[in-house]
Amino acid sequence: MISSTLITLFSLISLSGVVVFLRTGNDRPYPQLRPIQIIALTFFTCTHLGFLLLGIFSFIMHAPIQWVISGMAAVILSRVGNGHFLFGKNNWQHYLVTGGWMACILVLQISGL
């Protein structure tokens, strides 16, 4: 139950970041994006929506650990791609926080909480 809450909260925070990114352009509401940036942002959004669905599913019944690990891998991969293609850099502190959050979810999932 706690891991489901953390998965859902993490996904909602990440998806709200997509909305903020799209709403805050330099001089217009939507920034001009290259095709690779659109693909990276779409992959990021889809993986986090899938992770959100996994969190909601975990409220109803216990999700298999393989699903959780696969979801985490997809989220981390999308975050690395998002940082590389959208911003041109990868911030190691950001991945440290994300990794800690994911490790916490994994420990709680394995323990059944």
PDB file of C-alpha atoms in Angstrom:
ATOM      1  CA  MET A   1       0.000   0.000   0.000  1.00  0.00           C
ATOM      2  CA  ILE A   2       2.807   2.411   0.843  1.00  0.00           C
ATOM      3  CA  SER A   3       4.710   1.484  -2.319  1.00  0.00           C
ATOM      4  CA  SER A   4       1.553   2.082  -4.371  1.00  0.00           C
ATOM      5  CA  THR A   5       1.241   5.543  -2.869  1.00  0.00           C
ATOM      6  CA  LEU A   6       4.891   6.330  -3.629  1.00  0.00           C
ATOM      7  CA  ILE A   7       4.573   5.086  -7.225  1.00  0.00           C
ATOM      8  CA  THR A   8       1.442   7.168  -7.773  1.00  0.00           C
ATOM      9  CA  LEU A   9       2.922  10.260  -6.147  1.00  0.00           C
ATOM     10  CA  PHE A  10       6.181   9.957  -8.109  1.00  0.00           C
ATOM     11  CA  SER A  11       4.279   9.605 -11.384  1.00  0.00           C
ATOM     12  CA  LEU A  12       1.997  12.555 -10.690  1.00  0.00           C
ATOM     13  CA  ILE A  13       4.950  14.794  -9.779  1.00  0.00           C
ATOM     14  CA  SER A  14       6.795  13.766 -12.940  1.00  0.00           C
ATOM     15  CA  LEU A  15       3.762  14.276 -15.167  1.00  0.00           C
ATOM     16  CA  SER A  16       3.153  17.696 -13.657  1.00  0.00           C
ATOM     17  CA  GLY A  17       6.723  18.522 -14.682  1.00  0.00           C
ATOM     18  CA  VAL A  18       5.788  17.759 -18.301  1.00  0.00           C
ATOM     19  CA  VAL A  19       2.877  20.186 -18.086  1.00  0.00           C
ATOM     20  CA  VAL A  20       5.097  22.883 -16.574  1.00  0.00           C
ATOM     21  CA  PHE A  21       7.761  22.297 -19.248  1.00  0.00           C
ATOM     22  CA  LEU A  22       5.227  22.656 -22.055  1.00  0.00           C
ATOM     23  CA  ARG A  23       3.580  25.726 -20.528  1.00  0.00           C
ATOM     24  CA  THR A  24       6.776  27.714 -19.930  1.00  0.00           C
ATOM     25  CA  GLY A  25       8.377  28.579 -23.242  1.00  0.00           C
ATOM     26  CA  ASN A  26      10.703  31.527 -23.677  1.00  0.00           C
ATOM     27  CA  ASP A  27       8.241  33.871 -25.369  1.00  0.00           C
ATOM     28  CA  ARG A  28       5.347  31.591 -26.280  1.00  0.00           C
ATOM     29  CA  PRO A  29       3.284  29.056 -24.339  1.00  0.00           C
ATOM     30  CA  TYR A  30       4.818  26.004 -26.019  1.00  0.00           C
ATOM     31  CA  PRO A  31       8.548  25.688 -26.711  1.00  0.00           C
ATOM     32  CA  GLN A  32       9.747  24.794 -30.208  1.00  0.00           C
ATOM     33  CA  LEU A  33      10.936  21.196 -30.060  1.00  0.00           C
ATOM     34  CA  ARG A  34      13.003  19.184 -32.521  1.00  0.00           C
ATOM     35  CA  PRO A  35      11.619  15.767 -33.558  1.00  0.00           C
ATOM     36  CA  ILE A  36      14.013  13.849 -31.271  1.00  0.00           C
ATOM     37  CA  GLN A  37      12.909  16.044 -28.362  1.00  0.00           C
ATOM     38  CA  ILE A  38       9.262  15.321 -29.128  1.00  0.00           C
ATOM     39  CA  ILE A  39      10.032  11.589 -29.169  1.00  0.00           C
ATOM     40  CA  ALA A  40      11.927  11.832 -25.851  1.00  0.00           C
ATOM     41  CA  LEU A  41       9.119  13.812 -24.234  1.00  0.00           C
ATOM     42  CA  THR A  42       6.487  11.397 -25.568  1.00  0.00           C
ATOM     43  CA  PHE A  43       8.454   8.389 -24.282  1.00  0.00           C
ATOM     44  CA  PHE A  44       8.870  10.122 -20.909  1.00  0.00           C
ATOM     45  CA  THR A  45       5.141  10.858 -20.698  1.00  0.00           C
ATOM     46  CA  CYS A  46       4.094   7.351 -21.769  1.00  0.00           C
ATOM     47  CA  THR A  47       6.416   5.590 -19.334  1.00  0.00           C
ATOM     48  CA  HIS A  48       5.281   7.760 -16.448  1.00  0.00           C
ATOM     49  CA  LEU A  49       1.622   7.230 -17.385  1.00  0.00           C
ATOM     50  CA  GLY A  50       2.312   3.493 -17.392  1.00  0.00           C
ATOM     51  CA  PHE A  51       4.022   3.784 -14.016  1.00  0.00           C
ATOM     52  CA  LEU A  52       0.992   5.720 -12.734  1.00  0.00           C
ATOM     53  CA  LEU A  53      -1.304   2.936 -13.946  1.00  0.00           C
ATOM     54  CA  LEU A  54       0.948   0.422 -12.202  1.00  0.00           C
ATOM     55  CA  GLY A  55       0.599   2.413  -8.979  1.00  0.00           C
ATOM     56  CA  ILE A  56      -3.177   2.528  -9.313  1.00  0.00           C
ATOM     57  CA  PHE A  57      -3.248  -1.196 -10.112  1.00  0.00           C
ATOM     58  CA  SER A  58      -1.136  -1.841  -6.993  1.00  0.00           C
ATOM     59  CA  PHE A  59      -3.873  -0.275  -4.867  1.00  0.00           C
ATOM     60  CA  ILE A  60      -6.325  -2.888  -6.139  1.00  0.00           C
ATOM     61  CA  MET A  61      -4.087  -5.960  -6.016  1.00  0.00           C
ATOM     62  CA  HIS A  62      -0.432  -6.700  -5.406  1.00  0.00           C
ATOM     63  CA  ALA A  63       1.586  -6.051  -8.585  1.00  0.00           C
ATOM     64  CA  PRO A  64       4.184  -8.673  -9.533  1.00  0.00           C
ATOM     65  CA  ILE A  65       7.741  -7.618  -8.751  1.00  0.00           C
ATOM     66  CA  GLN A  66       8.700  -8.093 -12.422  1.00  0.00           C
ATOM     67  CA  TRP A  67       6.193  -5.386 -13.395  1.00  0.00           C
ATOM     68  CA  VAL A  68       7.574  -3.003 -10.797  1.00  0.00           C
ATOM     69  CA  ILE A  69      11.193  -3.582 -11.848  1.00  0.00           C
ATOM     70  CA  SER A  70      10.279  -3.205 -15.525  1.00  0.00           C
ATOM     71  CA  GLY A  71       8.395   0.002 -14.786  1.00  0.00           C
ATOM     72  CA  MET A  72      11.332   1.372 -12.815  1.00  0.00           C
ATOM     73  CA  ALA A  73      13.768   0.534 -15.600  1.00  0.00           C
ATOM     74  CA  ALA A  74      11.551   2.261 -18.164  1.00  0.00           C
ATOM     75  CA  VAL A  75      11.173   5.336 -15.947  1.00  0.00           C
ATOM     76  CA  ILE A  76      14.924   5.626 -15.356  1.00  0.00           C
ATOM     77  CA  LEU A  77      15.643   5.107 -19.057  1.00  0.00           C
ATOM     78  CA  SER A  78      13.114   7.775 -19.998  1.00  0.00           C
ATOM     79  CA  ARG A  79      14.587  10.196 -17.459  1.00  0.00           C
ATOM     80  CA  VAL A  80      18.102   9.717 -18.831  1.00  0.00           C
ATOM     81  CA  GLY A  81      16.845  10.215 -22.386  1.00  0.00           C
ATOM     82  CA  ASN A  82      14.803  13.211 -21.326  1.00  0.00           C
ATOM     83  CA  GLY A  83      17.813  14.875 -19.717  1.00  0.00           C
ATOM     84  CA  HIS A  84      20.069  14.106 -22.651  1.00  0.00           C
ATOM     85  CA  PHE A  85      17.748  15.050 -25.526  1.00  0.00           C
ATOM     86  CA  LEU A  86      15.700  17.867 -23.989  1.00  0.00           C
ATOM     87  CA  PHE A  87      18.278  19.606 -21.844  1.00  0.00           C
ATOM     88  CA  GLY A  88      21.588  18.373 -23.291  1.00  0.00           C
ATOM     89  CA  LYS A  89      22.912  17.313 -19.890  1.00  0.00           C
ATOM     90  CA  ASN A  90      22.379  14.744 -17.177  1.00  0.00           C
ATOM     91  CA  ASN A  91      22.308  15.935 -13.587  1.00  0.00           C
ATOM     92  CA  TRP A  92      23.710  13.213 -11.289  1.00  0.00           C
ATOM     93  CA  GLN A  93      21.970  14.661  -8.201  1.00  0.00           C
ATOM     94  CA  HIS A  94      18.633  14.248  -9.961  1.00  0.00           C
ATOM     95  CA  TYR A  95      19.367  10.586 -10.630  1.00  0.00           C
ATOM     96  CA  LEU A  96      20.505  10.102  -7.046  1.00  0.00           C
ATOM     97  CA  VAL A  97      17.112  11.303  -5.782  1.00  0.00           C
ATOM     98  CA  THR A  98      15.248   9.243  -8.399  1.00  0.00           C
ATOM     99  CA  GLY A  99      17.331   6.159  -7.572  1.00  0.00           C
ATOM    100  CA  GLY A 100      16.677   6.611  -3.865  1.00  0.00           C
ATOM    101  CA  TRP A 101      12.951   6.962  -4.488  1.00  0.00           C
ATOM    102  CA  MET A 102      12.969   3.831  -6.671  1.00  0.00           C
ATOM    103  CA  ALA A 103      15.022   1.867  -4.117  1.00  0.00           C
ATOM    104  CA  CYS A 104      12.532   2.819  -1.414  1.00  0.00           C
ATOM    105  CA  ILE A 105       9.638   1.657  -3.611  1.00  0.00           C
ATOM    106  CA  LEU A 106      11.430  -1.600  -4.376  1.00  0.00           C
ATOM    107  CA  VAL A 107      12.169  -2.381  -0.709  1.00  0.00           C
ATOM    108  CA  LEU A 108       8.577  -1.619   0.258  1.00  0.00           C
ATOM    109  CA  GLN A 109       7.253  -3.703  -2.645  1.00  0.00           C
ATOM    110  CA  ILE A 110       9.405  -6.686  -1.704  1.00  0.00           C
ATOM    111  CA  SER A 111       8.381  -6.429   1.942  1.00  0.00           C
ATOM    112  CA  GLY A 112       4.721  -6.280   0.904  1.00  0.00           C
ATOM    113  CA  LEU A 113       3.965  -2.795   2.207  1.00  0.00           C
TER     114      LEU A 113
END
